[in-house]
Coordinates of C-alpha atoms and ligand atoms in Angstrom, one line a residue:
M18 CA 102.2 -29.8 -19.3
C19 CA 103.9 -32.0 -18.0
G20 CA 107.1 -33.6 -19.5
I21 CA 108.9 -33.3 -22.8
V22 CA 111.7 -35.5 -24.4
G23 CA 113.4 -35.3 -27.7
Y24 CA 116.1 -37.2 -29.6
V25 CA 118.1 -36.7 -32.7
G26 CA 121.0 -39.0 -33.7
G27 CA 122.1 -42.2 -34.9
Q28 CA 119.9 -44.5 -32.9
Q29 CA 116.2 -45.5 -33.1
A30 CA 114.4 -42.7 -31.3
A31 CA 111.3 -44.4 -30.0
P32 CA 112.9 -46.6 -27.4
L33 CA 114.9 -43.8 -26.1
L34 CA 112.0 -41.4 -26.0
L35 CA 109.9 -44.1 -24.1
E36 CA 112.7 -44.6 -21.6
G37 CA 113.0 -40.9 -21.2
L38 CA 109.4 -40.5 -20.5
T39 CA 109.5 -43.2 -17.9
R40 CA 112.1 -41.1 -16.2
L41 CA 109.6 -38.3 -16.0
E42 CA 106.7 -40.4 -14.7
H43 CA 107.4 -39.1 -11.1
R44 CA 106.3 -35.7 -12.2
G45 CA 102.8 -36.8 -12.5
Y46 CA 100.8 -37.3 -15.8
D47 CA 97.7 -38.8 -17.3
S48 CA 98.6 -39.7 -20.9
A49 CA 101.7 -40.0 -23.0
G50 CA 102.9 -40.2 -26.5
V51 CA 105.8 -40.2 -29.0
A52 CA 106.3 -39.0 -32.6
V53 CA 109.2 -40.1 -34.8
L54 CA 110.2 -38.8 -38.3
A55 CA 110.1 -42.0 -40.3
A56 CA 111.0 -42.4 -44.0
S57 CA 107.4 -42.2 -44.9
G58 CA 106.7 -39.2 -42.7
I59 CA 105.8 -38.5 -39.0
K60 CA 104.3 -41.4 -37.1
V61 CA 102.6 -40.8 -33.7
A62 CA 101.8 -43.3 -31.1
K63 CA 99.8 -41.8 -28.0
Q64 CA 97.2 -42.8 -25.4
A65 CA 95.8 -42.0 -22.0
G66 CA 97.5 -44.1 -19.2
R67 CA 100.9 -45.1 -18.5
V68 CA 104.0 -44.7 -20.7
R69 CA 104.5 -48.5 -20.6
A70 CA 101.1 -49.0 -22.1
I71 CA 101.9 -47.1 -25.2
D72 CA 101.4 -49.5 -28.0
L73 CA 104.1 -48.8 -30.8
P74 CA 102.8 -49.8 -34.2
K75 CA 105.1 -51.9 -36.4
R76 CA 107.5 -49.9 -38.5
F77 CA 108.0 -47.0 -36.0
A78 CA 111.4 -46.5 -37.1
G79 CA 113.0 -43.0 -37.1
K80 CA 116.1 -41.4 -35.7
V81 CA 114.5 -38.1 -34.9
G82 CA 111.6 -37.9 -32.4
I83 CA 109.7 -36.1 -29.6
G84 CA 107.7 -37.4 -26.7
H85 CA 105.4 -36.1 -24.0
T86 CA 103.7 -36.9 -20.7
R87 CA 100.5 -34.8 -20.4
W88 CA 98.9 -33.6 -17.3
A89 CA 95.4 -32.4 -18.5
T90 CA 94.8 -28.7 -18.5
H91 CA 92.6 -28.2 -21.6
G92 CA 90.3 -31.1 -22.2
P93 CA 90.1 -34.4 -20.4
A94 CA 92.9 -37.1 -20.3
N95 CA 92.1 -39.3 -23.3
D96 CA 94.0 -40.6 -26.4
V97 CA 93.2 -37.7 -28.7
N98 CA 94.2 -35.1 -26.2
A99 CA 97.5 -36.7 -25.5
H100 CA 100.6 -35.1 -27.1
P101 CA 102.1 -35.0 -29.8
H102 CA 99.7 -33.0 -31.8
R103 CA 99.8 -32.9 -35.5
S104 CA 98.9 -30.3 -38.2
A105 CA 96.0 -31.0 -40.5
D106 CA 98.5 -32.1 -43.2
G107 CA 100.3 -34.4 -40.8
K108 CA 103.7 -32.7 -41.6
V109 CA 104.1 -31.2 -38.3
A110 CA 104.2 -32.7 -34.7
V111 CA 104.3 -30.6 -31.6
V112 CA 104.7 -31.3 -27.9
H113 CA 104.1 -28.5 -25.4
N114 CA 104.3 -27.7 -21.6
G115 CA 102.6 -24.6 -20.4
I116 CA 99.3 -23.0 -21.3
I117 CA 98.3 -21.0 -24.3
D118 CA 96.0 -18.3 -22.8
N119 CA 94.6 -17.1 -26.1
A120 CA 93.9 -20.8 -27.3
A121 CA 90.0 -20.3 -27.6
A122 CA 90.6 -17.4 -30.0
L123 CA 93.1 -19.1 -32.0
R124 CA 91.0 -22.2 -32.3
A125 CA 88.1 -20.2 -33.5
E126 CA 90.3 -18.6 -36.1
L127 CA 91.7 -21.8 -37.3
S128 CA 88.2 -23.3 -37.6
D129 CA 87.1 -20.2 -39.7
L130 CA 90.1 -21.2 -42.0
G131 CA 88.4 -24.6 -42.5
I132 CA 90.8 -26.4 -40.2
D133 CA 89.4 -29.3 -38.3
L134 CA 90.6 -29.3 -34.7
V135 CA 90.6 -32.9 -33.5
S136 CA 91.5 -32.4 -29.9
D137 CA 90.2 -30.1 -27.1
T138 CA 93.8 -28.9 -26.4
D139 CA 95.5 -25.5 -26.5
T140 CA 98.6 -27.3 -27.9
E141 CA 97.0 -28.4 -31.2
V142 CA 96.8 -24.8 -32.4
L143 CA 100.6 -24.6 -32.4
A144 CA 100.9 -27.5 -34.8
H145 CA 98.4 -25.9 -37.2
L146 CA 100.0 -22.4 -37.0
V147 CA 103.5 -23.9 -37.7
A148 CA 102.1 -25.7 -40.7
L149 CA 100.4 -22.6 -42.0
S150 CA 103.4 -20.4 -41.7
E151 CA 104.9 -19.5 -45.2
A152 CA 108.4 -18.8 -43.7
A153 CA 111.3 -20.7 -45.4
S154 CA 112.8 -22.2 -42.4
L155 CA 111.4 -24.3 -39.6
E156 CA 112.8 -21.8 -37.1
D157 CA 111.0 -19.0 -38.7
K158 CA 107.9 -21.0 -38.9
V159 CA 108.0 -21.8 -35.3
R160 CA 108.8 -18.0 -34.5
S161 CA 105.7 -16.9 -36.5
A162 CA 103.5 -19.5 -34.6
L163 CA 104.9 -18.4 -31.3
A164 CA 104.3 -14.8 -32.2
R165 CA 100.6 -15.6 -32.2
I166 CA 100.6 -17.1 -28.8
E167 CA 99.9 -15.6 -25.4
G168 CA 101.0 -17.7 -22.4
T169 CA 103.8 -20.0 -21.5
Y170 CA 105.6 -22.7 -23.3
G171 CA 108.3 -25.3 -23.5
V172 CA 107.8 -26.6 -26.9
A173 CA 109.5 -29.2 -29.3
V174 CA 108.6 -29.3 -33.0
L175 CA 109.2 -31.8 -35.7
H176 CA 108.6 -31.1 -39.4
E177 CA 108.7 -33.6 -42.3
D178 CA 110.4 -31.1 -44.6
F179 CA 113.2 -30.6 -42.2
P180 CA 114.1 -34.1 -41.2
D181 CA 117.4 -33.4 -39.6
R182 CA 116.2 -31.3 -36.7
I183 CA 114.0 -30.7 -33.7
V184 CA 113.2 -27.0 -33.0
V185 CA 112.6 -26.2 -29.4
A186 CA 111.6 -23.0 -27.6
R187 CA 111.0 -21.8 -24.2
N188 CA 108.9 -19.2 -22.3
G189 CA 108.3 -20.0 -18.8
S190 CA 108.5 -23.9 -19.0
P191 CA 111.9 -25.5 -18.6
L192 CA 113.8 -27.1 -21.4
I193 CA 117.2 -28.6 -21.4
I194 CA 119.4 -29.8 -24.2
G195 CA 121.6 -32.8 -23.5
V196 CA 124.8 -32.9 -25.7
G197 CA 125.9 -36.4 -26.7
E198 CA 128.4 -38.1 -29.0
K199 CA 126.9 -37.3 -32.5
E200 CA 123.5 -37.2 -31.0
M201 CA 121.4 -34.8 -29.0
H202 CA 118.6 -35.2 -26.4
V203 CA 116.1 -32.7 -25.3
A204 CA 114.0 -32.8 -22.0
S205 CA 112.1 -30.7 -19.7
D206 CA 113.8 -32.3 -16.7
L207 CA 117.3 -33.6 -16.0
A208 CA 116.0 -36.9 -14.9
A209 CA 115.3 -37.9 -18.5
L210 CA 118.7 -36.9 -19.7
V211 CA 121.3 -38.0 -17.1
R212 CA 121.3 -41.6 -18.4
Y213 CA 122.6 -40.4 -21.7
T214 CA 124.6 -37.4 -20.9
T215 CA 125.7 -35.1 -18.1
T216 CA 126.7 -32.3 -20.6
V217 CA 123.7 -30.0 -20.7
A218 CA 122.5 -26.5 -21.7
H219 CA 119.5 -24.8 -20.2
L220 CA 117.4 -22.9 -22.6
E221 CA 116.6 -19.5 -21.3
D222 CA 113.1 -17.9 -21.7
G223 CA 112.8 -16.3 -25.0
Q224 CA 115.3 -18.7 -26.7
L225 CA 114.7 -21.0 -29.5
A226 CA 117.1 -23.8 -30.4
T227 CA 117.8 -25.8 -33.4
V228 CA 118.9 -29.3 -32.3
T229 CA 120.5 -31.6 -34.8
A230 CA 122.7 -34.7 -34.4
A231 CA 125.7 -32.5 -34.8
G232 CA 124.9 -30.0 -32.1
F233 CA 122.6 -27.1 -31.4
T234 CA 122.3 -23.4 -32.0
T235 CA 120.3 -21.0 -30.0
S236 CA 118.6 -17.8 -31.2
S237 CA 115.7 -15.6 -30.1
T238 CA 112.1 -16.6 -30.2
T239 CA 111.2 -13.2 -31.6
D240 CA 114.2 -11.8 -33.5
R241 CA 115.7 -14.1 -36.2
T242 CA 118.9 -12.1 -36.4
A243 CA 119.7 -12.1 -32.6
T244 CA 121.8 -15.1 -32.1
R245 CA 122.7 -15.7 -28.5
L246 CA 125.0 -18.6 -28.9
A247 CA 125.4 -21.7 -26.8
N248 CA 126.4 -19.7 -23.8
Q249 CA 125.6 -22.1 -21.2
I250 CA 126.9 -25.6 -21.7
T251 CA 127.6 -27.1 -18.3
E252 CA 129.1 -30.4 -17.1
L253 CA 126.7 -31.7 -14.3
D254 CA 128.3 -33.3 -11.3
I255 CA 125.6 -35.9 -11.0
D256 CA 125.7 -39.6 -10.4
P257 CA 123.0 -41.0 -12.7
A258 CA 122.3 -43.6 -10.1
T259 CA 120.8 -40.8 -7.8
Y260 CA 117.9 -41.0 -10.3
D261 CA 117.3 -44.7 -9.5
A262 CA 115.3 -45.9 -6.6
G263 CA 117.7 -48.8 -6.3
E264 CA 116.7 -51.4 -3.9
H265 CA 114.0 -49.1 -2.4
E266 CA 110.4 -49.5 -3.4
S267 CA 109.9 -45.9 -3.8
F268 CA 111.9 -42.7 -4.3
M269 CA 110.1 -41.0 -1.4
Y270 CA 111.4 -43.7 1.0
K271 CA 114.8 -43.5 -0.5
E272 CA 114.9 -39.8 -0.2
I273 CA 113.6 -39.9 3.5
L274 CA 116.5 -42.1 4.3
E275 CA 119.0 -40.0 2.4
Q276 CA 118.2 -37.1 4.8
P277 CA 121.2 -37.4 7.2
A278 CA 123.6 -37.4 4.4
A279 CA 121.9 -34.7 2.5
A280 CA 122.0 -32.6 5.7
E281 CA 125.7 -33.1 6.1
R282 CA 126.3 -31.9 2.5
M283 CA 124.2 -28.8 3.2
L284 CA 126.4 -27.9 6.1
R285 CA 129.7 -28.9 4.8
G286 CA 132.1 -25.9 4.6
R287 CA 129.5 -23.4 5.8
L288 CA 130.0 -23.4 9.5
D289 CA 132.5 -21.0 11.2
E290 CA 133.1 -22.3 14.7
R291 CA 135.7 -19.7 15.5
F292 CA 133.2 -16.7 14.9
G293 CA 130.0 -18.7 15.6
T294 CA 128.6 -17.8 12.1
A295 CA 127.9 -19.3 8.8
H296 CA 129.6 -18.8 5.4
L297 CA 127.2 -18.4 2.5
G298 CA 129.3 -17.8 -0.5
G299 CA 126.4 -17.4 -2.9
L300 CA 124.6 -14.9 -0.8
D301 CA 126.4 -12.0 -2.1
L302 CA 125.6 -9.7 0.9
D303 CA 128.4 -8.1 2.8
A304 CA 128.2 -7.4 6.5
R305 CA 127.0 -3.9 5.9
E306 CA 124.3 -5.0 3.5
S307 CA 123.3 -7.8 5.8
R308 CA 122.9 -5.2 8.7
G309 CA 120.8 -3.1 6.4
V310 CA 118.1 -5.8 6.1
K311 CA 115.1 -4.5 8.1
R312 CA 112.7 -7.3 7.2
V313 CA 112.7 -10.7 5.6
K314 CA 110.0 -12.1 3.4
I315 CA 109.9 -15.7 2.4
L316 CA 108.1 -16.9 -0.6
G317 CA 107.3 -20.5 -1.6
C318 CA 104.5 -22.8 -2.4
G319 CA 103.2 -25.8 -0.6
S320 CA 105.8 -27.5 1.6
A321 CA 108.3 -24.9 0.6
Y322 CA 105.9 -22.3 2.1
Y323 CA 105.4 -24.3 5.3
V324 CA 109.2 -24.7 5.9
G325 CA 109.4 -21.0 5.0
Q326 CA 107.2 -20.4 8.1
M327 CA 109.7 -22.4 10.2
G328 CA 112.4 -20.3 8.6
A329 CA 110.7 -17.0 9.4
A330 CA 110.6 -18.1 13.1
L331 CA 114.3 -19.0 13.1
I332 CA 115.3 -15.7 11.5
E333 CA 113.1 -13.7 13.9
E334 CA 114.5 -15.6 17.0
L335 CA 118.2 -15.5 16.1
A336 CA 118.5 -12.4 14.2
R337 CA 115.7 -10.5 15.6
V338 CA 114.7 -9.2 12.2
P339 CA 110.9 -9.3 11.5
A340 CA 110.3 -12.1 9.1
D341 CA 107.3 -13.9 7.6
A342 CA 106.5 -16.4 5.0
E343 CA 103.7 -16.1 2.5
A344 CA 102.5 -18.4 -0.3
A345 CA 104.2 -17.1 -3.5
S346 CA 101.0 -17.9 -5.4
E347 CA 99.1 -15.4 -3.5
F348 CA 101.8 -12.8 -3.0
R349 CA 102.2 -11.7 -6.6
Y350 CA 98.4 -11.3 -7.2
R351 CA 98.1 -8.6 -4.6
N352 CA 100.3 -6.0 -6.0
P353 CA 102.8 -6.3 -3.1
I354 CA 104.6 -3.4 -1.7
I355 CA 108.4 -4.1 -2.3
E356 CA 110.6 -2.5 0.2
P357 CA 114.2 -1.7 -0.6
D358 CA 115.5 -2.8 2.8
T359 CA 113.5 -6.2 2.9
L360 CA 115.4 -9.3 2.0
Y361 CA 113.2 -11.5 -0.2
L362 CA 113.8 -15.2 -0.1
A363 CA 112.4 -17.5 -2.8
V364 CA 112.3 -21.1 -1.6
S365 CA 112.0 -24.0 -4.2
Q366 CA 113.3 -27.5 -4.6
S367 CA 112.9 -27.6 -8.4
G368 CA 113.6 -23.9 -9.0
E369 CA 110.9 -24.1 -11.7
T370 CA 107.6 -23.5 -9.8
I371 CA 105.8 -20.9 -11.8
D372 CA 104.2 -19.0 -8.9
T373 CA 107.5 -18.7 -7.1
L374 CA 109.3 -17.7 -10.3
L375 CA 106.7 -15.1 -11.2
A376 CA 106.9 -13.7 -7.5
V377 CA 110.6 -13.4 -8.0
Q378 CA 110.3 -11.6 -11.3
E379 CA 107.7 -9.2 -9.7
I380 CA 110.0 -8.3 -6.8
R381 CA 113.0 -7.8 -9.2
R382 CA 110.8 -5.6 -11.5
K383 CA 110.1 -3.4 -8.6
G384 CA 113.8 -3.2 -7.6
G385 CA 113.7 -5.6 -4.6
R386 CA 116.5 -8.0 -3.8
V387 CA 115.8 -11.7 -3.9
V388 CA 118.0 -14.6 -2.6
G389 CA 117.0 -18.2 -3.7
L390 CA 117.0 -21.3 -1.6
V391 CA 116.9 -23.6 -4.5
N392 CA 117.9 -27.3 -5.0
V393 CA 118.2 -27.6 -8.7
V394 CA 121.4 -25.9 -9.8
G395 CA 120.9 -23.6 -12.8
S396 CA 117.1 -23.8 -12.6
A397 CA 115.0 -20.8 -13.6
I398 CA 114.5 -19.4 -10.1
A399 CA 118.2 -19.9 -9.2
R400 CA 119.2 -18.0 -12.4
E401 CA 116.6 -15.2 -11.6
C402 CA 117.7 -14.4 -8.2
D403 CA 120.4 -11.9 -7.1
G404 CA 122.1 -14.5 -4.9
G405 CA 121.5 -17.9 -3.5
I406 CA 122.0 -20.8 -1.1
Y407 CA 121.9 -24.1 -3.0
L408 CA 120.4 -26.9 -1.0
H409 CA 122.7 -29.7 -2.0
A410 CA 120.0 -32.3 -1.4
G411 CA 120.7 -34.2 -4.6
P412 CA 118.0 -35.0 -7.1
E413 CA 114.5 -35.3 -5.5
V414 CA 112.3 -37.4 -7.6
A415 CA 109.3 -38.2 -5.5
V416 CA 106.5 -35.7 -5.7
A417 CA 106.3 -35.4 -2.0
S418 CA 109.3 -33.3 -0.8
T419 CA 111.3 -34.7 2.0
K420 CA 115.2 -34.2 1.9
A421 CA 114.8 -30.9 0.0
L422 CA 112.6 -29.6 2.7
T423 CA 115.1 -30.6 5.5
N424 CA 117.8 -28.7 3.7
M425 CA 115.6 -25.7 3.2
F426 CA 115.3 -25.6 6.9
L427 CA 119.1 -25.9 7.3
G428 CA 119.4 -23.1 4.7
F429 CA 117.2 -20.8 6.9
A430 CA 119.3 -21.8 10.0
L431 CA 122.5 -20.8 8.3
L432 CA 121.0 -17.6 7.1
A433 CA 119.5 -16.7 10.5
L434 CA 122.9 -17.4 12.0
H435 CA 124.6 -15.1 9.5
L436 CA 122.0 -12.3 10.0
G437 CA 122.0 -12.8 13.7
R438 CA 125.9 -12.6 14.0
V439 CA 126.1 -9.2 12.2
R440 CA 123.4 -8.1 14.8
D441 CA 123.1 -9.0 18.4
L442 CA 123.5 -12.7 18.4
S443 CA 126.6 -13.4 20.6
V444 CA 129.4 -15.6 19.5
A445 CA 128.5 -18.0 22.3
D446 CA 125.0 -18.3 21.0
G447 CA 126.3 -18.7 17.4
R448 CA 128.5 -21.6 18.6
R449 CA 125.6 -23.1 20.5
L450 CA 123.7 -23.1 17.2
I451 CA 126.6 -24.5 15.2
A452 CA 127.0 -27.4 17.6
G453 CA 123.4 -28.1 17.3
L454 CA 123.7 -28.1 13.5
Q455 CA 126.6 -30.5 13.7
R456 CA 124.5 -32.8 15.9
L457 CA 121.6 -32.8 13.5
P458 CA 122.6 -35.4 10.9
A459 CA 123.2 -38.1 13.6
Q460 CA 119.9 -37.2 15.3
L461 CA 118.1 -37.4 12.0
E462 CA 119.5 -40.9 11.8
E463 CA 118.2 -41.7 15.3
V464 CA 114.6 -40.6 14.3
L465 CA 114.8 -42.8 11.2
K466 CA 115.7 -45.7 13.3
Q467 CA 112.2 -45.5 14.9
E468 CA 110.6 -46.4 11.6
D469 CA 109.0 -49.7 12.7
A470 CA 107.3 -48.2 15.7
I471 CA 106.2 -45.1 13.5
A472 CA 104.8 -47.6 10.9
E473 CA 102.6 -49.2 13.5
V474 CA 101.1 -45.9 14.5
A475 CA 100.6 -45.1 10.7
A476 CA 98.7 -48.2 10.3
L477 CA 96.1 -46.9 12.9
L478 CA 96.0 -43.4 11.3
S479 CA 95.5 -44.8 7.8
E480 CA 92.1 -46.1 8.9
A481 CA 90.8 -42.6 9.9
E482 CA 88.9 -40.7 7.2
S483 CA 89.9 -37.4 8.8
L484 CA 92.7 -36.2 11.0
F485 CA 93.9 -33.1 12.8
F486 CA 97.7 -32.1 13.1
I487 CA 98.2 -29.5 15.7
G488 CA 101.1 -27.4 17.0
R489 CA 101.9 -24.1 18.4
V490 CA 104.4 -21.3 17.5
R491 CA 107.5 -23.3 16.3
G492 CA 105.3 -26.4 16.1
F493 CA 102.5 -25.1 14.0
P494 CA 104.4 -25.1 10.7
V495 CA 105.6 -28.6 11.5
A496 CA 102.0 -29.5 11.9
R497 CA 101.1 -27.9 8.5
E498 CA 103.9 -29.7 6.8
G499 CA 102.7 -33.0 8.5
A500 CA 99.1 -32.6 7.3
Q501 CA 100.3 -31.7 3.8
K502 CA 102.5 -34.8 3.5
F503 CA 99.7 -37.1 5.0
K504 CA 97.0 -35.7 2.7
E505 CA 98.9 -35.7 -0.5
I506 CA 99.9 -39.4 -0.5
S507 CA 97.3 -41.0 1.8
Y508 CA 94.5 -39.0 0.3
R509 CA 93.0 -38.7 3.8
H510 CA 91.6 -35.5 4.9
A511 CA 94.3 -34.0 7.2
E512 CA 93.9 -30.5 8.6
A513 CA 96.5 -28.5 10.5
Y514 CA 95.5 -26.2 13.2
P515 CA 97.3 -24.0 15.8
T516 CA 96.7 -25.8 19.1
S517 CA 95.7 -22.6 20.6
E518 CA 92.8 -22.3 18.2
L519 CA 91.3 -25.7 18.9
K520 CA 88.7 -24.5 21.1
H521 CA 87.7 -21.8 18.8
G522 CA 86.1 -24.3 16.5
P523 CA 87.6 -27.6 15.6
L524 CA 87.1 -29.2 19.0
A525 CA 83.7 -29.7 17.8
L526 CA 84.9 -32.4 15.4
I527 CA 87.0 -34.3 18.0
S528 CA 85.7 -37.9 18.4
P529 CA 87.0 -41.4 18.6
E530 CA 86.9 -41.5 14.8
V531 CA 89.1 -38.3 14.4
P532 CA 92.7 -38.8 15.5
T533 CA 95.0 -35.8 16.3
V534 CA 98.7 -35.7 15.7
A535 CA 100.1 -33.2 18.1
I536 CA 103.6 -31.5 18.1
V537 CA 104.6 -31.0 21.7
P538 CA 108.3 -30.1 22.1
A539 CA 109.9 -29.5 25.4
D540 CA 109.7 -25.7 25.4
E541 CA 108.1 -22.8 27.2
L542 CA 104.7 -23.8 25.8
T543 CA 104.8 -27.5 26.8
D544 CA 102.2 -27.0 29.7
R545 CA 99.8 -25.2 27.4
N546 CA 100.1 -27.9 24.8
V547 CA 99.7 -30.7 27.4
A548 CA 96.4 -28.9 28.6
A549 CA 95.1 -29.0 25.0
L550 CA 95.8 -32.7 24.9
H551 CA 93.7 -33.3 28.0
E552 CA 90.8 -31.6 26.2
I553 CA 91.1 -33.9 23.2
D554 CA 91.5 -36.9 25.4
A555 CA 88.4 -35.8 27.4
R556 CA 86.4 -36.1 24.0
L557 CA 88.0 -39.4 23.3
G558 CA 89.9 -38.3 20.5
P559 CA 92.8 -40.6 19.7
L560 CA 96.1 -38.9 20.2
V561 CA 99.6 -39.4 18.6
V562 CA 102.2 -37.0 20.2
I563 CA 105.5 -36.1 18.6
T564 CA 107.5 -34.9 21.5
H565 CA 110.7 -35.1 23.5
A566 CA 111.6 -37.7 26.1
D567 CA 111.5 -35.4 29.1
V568 CA 107.9 -34.1 28.3
D569 CA 105.5 -35.4 30.9
L570 CA 102.0 -35.9 29.2
G571 CA 100.5 -36.8 32.7
E572 CA 97.3 -38.9 32.5
V573 CA 96.8 -38.1 28.8
R574 CA 96.1 -41.3 26.8
A575 CA 98.3 -41.1 23.9
T576 CA 100.9 -42.8 21.6
R577 CA 104.0 -41.0 21.9
I578 CA 106.9 -40.7 19.5
D579 CA 110.0 -39.2 21.1
V580 CA 112.5 -37.4 18.9
P581 CA 115.9 -36.4 20.2
A582 CA 116.1 -32.8 21.4
N583 CA 118.5 -30.2 19.9
E584 CA 118.6 -26.6 20.4
P585 CA 114.9 -25.4 20.6
E586 CA 115.4 -23.3 17.6
L587 CA 116.4 -26.3 15.5
D588 CA 113.9 -28.9 16.9
P589 CA 111.2 -28.3 14.3
I590 CA 113.1 -30.2 11.7
L591 CA 113.6 -33.3 13.9
L592 CA 109.9 -33.1 14.9
T593 CA 109.0 -33.1 11.1
I594 CA 110.8 -36.4 10.3
P595 CA 108.3 -38.8 12.0
L596 CA 105.5 -37.0 10.1
Q597 CA 107.2 -38.0 6.8
L598 CA 107.3 -41.6 7.9
L599 CA 103.7 -41.5 9.1
A600 CA 102.6 -40.2 5.8
Y601 CA 104.7 -42.7 3.9
H602 CA 103.6 -45.8 5.9
A603 CA 99.9 -44.8 5.8
A604 CA 100.1 -44.4 2.1
L605 CA 102.0 -47.7 1.7
R606 CA 99.4 -49.5 3.7
L607 CA 96.5 -48.0 1.7
G608 CA 98.3 -49.4 -1.5
H609 CA 98.8 -46.0 -3.1
D610 CA 101.5 -45.0 -5.6
I611 CA 103.9 -43.2 -3.2
D612 CA 105.9 -41.4 -5.8
K613 CA 103.1 -40.4 -8.1
P614 CA 100.2 -39.2 -6.0
R615 CA 97.0 -38.6 -7.9
N616 CA 96.4 -35.2 -9.4
L617 CA 99.8 -33.9 -8.4
A618 CA 102.9 -33.1 -10.3
K619 CA 106.5 -32.7 -9.1
S620 CA 107.0 -29.2 -10.2
V621 CA 104.1 -27.0 -11.0
T622 CA 105.2 -24.9 -14.0
V623 CA 101.7 -23.7 -15.1
E624 CA 99.5 -21.3 -13.2
Ligands
F6R10 C1 104.8 -31.2 -1.0 C2 105.4 -30.8 -2.2 C3 104.9 -29.5 -2.9 C4 106.1 -28.5 -3.2 C5 105.6 -27.4 -4.0 C6 106.8 -26.5 -4.2 O1 105.5 -32.6 -0.5 O2 106.3 -31.4 -2.7 O3 104.0 -28.8 -2.0 O4 106.8 -28.2 -2.1 O5 104.9 -27.7 -5.1 O6 107.6 -27.0 -5.1 P1 109.2 -26.4 -5.3 O7 109.9 -26.5 -4.0 O8 109.7 -27.3 -6.3 O9 108.9 -24.9 -5.7

């Protein structure tokens, strides 16, 4: 874990590999390395720290190579544990994402054979196993090594005796092959490929591919005779520039600003004003099936889980179908009951988050129906689901999710509209929601215009060691998402609480040193919310209130940030945007690396 690149073709591999690795930096990593097949054999350069710090030795020439950014799982981040790993005879080099569960047993076995394991990693065993295999072809050597492994992998292998190729294989960790002109690229993420080619093939779990300058062939990781050929070459409709931060100092900032346009893309062609409903082509549920849905269960991780809670509220309110959200990472460990008339929704920006993917597989294994709300087209979760709503947010590079989250919310709104209109939601109410959705992009823009004022508030908040984010009912998931954004990039302790629970515990912590960010929309709970603000104010807790212009905070001393009001059901997303800007400006002020927060990766593809 975490990023893989590979190249085979007519150019020098090392510069291309290093460039590819810098494109994966946003995913988070602690060490990096590259290997090339030189005339004299495999050469490796790797070290802890940034990609740009890799010191390539002289004579590092070779037109076939692999590279990796590592996020430590087995053993600390140091030069030796960085990938690529080599076999004892130096003939094999391997990079690997994922986790080998039986690494300890395999390490012991290899030691007994007299092999000196130089690193602490699980990956190193793969290099030795490939080298030890007596099979005639590299593909079979890799197959026999993988047969010994329990766990997950995306793996790329170089072998001195097979200098024209890279062999790659996938089980649970993404791998994409980029098809060029007499050259081929390999990467775990499109970001590393799109500069070179937009013709790509996603490797499936259980597939192995031989990649040479002339092209690639795929086969099975277990059965050498089962050739499932290049079934899936696709031409991406992606502007490589979307993977550049351009004039912006960070991807997160760029992606925050892109939200109005991304929201428009999400809604385009999906709103049916005449019948007050939504068209969701990929949903694959006819009216009768939609009516048959008795419950909705939303699964996602992190921010995708929090927006799932916003989505559950929308679906309950508009469709009057019981709905709830659960962390996918917990769901699949509790032997969940899968009901035939429950609609399961898997929510993921990357479409690769392992916990969400495994939850989807568990549901499908038990005969449940899963619809994906996914941003990355063709990703593992998108492919695994029965139907889907693509998010059309465009590539999201920053670790902290912003525009994908906004479009997830819109996806829930569209689905709620659809489920509502086949039930009791009236045409008039459907049209009311549609008009609200149509107003949203411009209102998102309006919130973004308040950036300077929000930045000033962020400066004050950045000084606090610890903060609360509070909200009720619709506002509570907004508070959770706000706390999440704040903590992940500012590294301040930010805790979300339902406002109603304050006096059941956390009020004890309120003091002039502990600010509270409160979500107070104009709705049926405004009075209750304002009463809670009085309690905080009375204890001299500094208050920032995200609210609507017509909310009267009375005597409460607070800094208010007013967002435009939409329909109450849609307000949560507008209340979320200032929280993104608060987190961003606090982190900026604290001098943090906004796009690469410490210890975090863009997509979590290992358990
Ligand atoms: C927070 C954040 C993470 C992701 C989570 C799920 O800003 O980005 O919490 O939301 O890791 O990722 P996806 O949506 O790719 O499944």
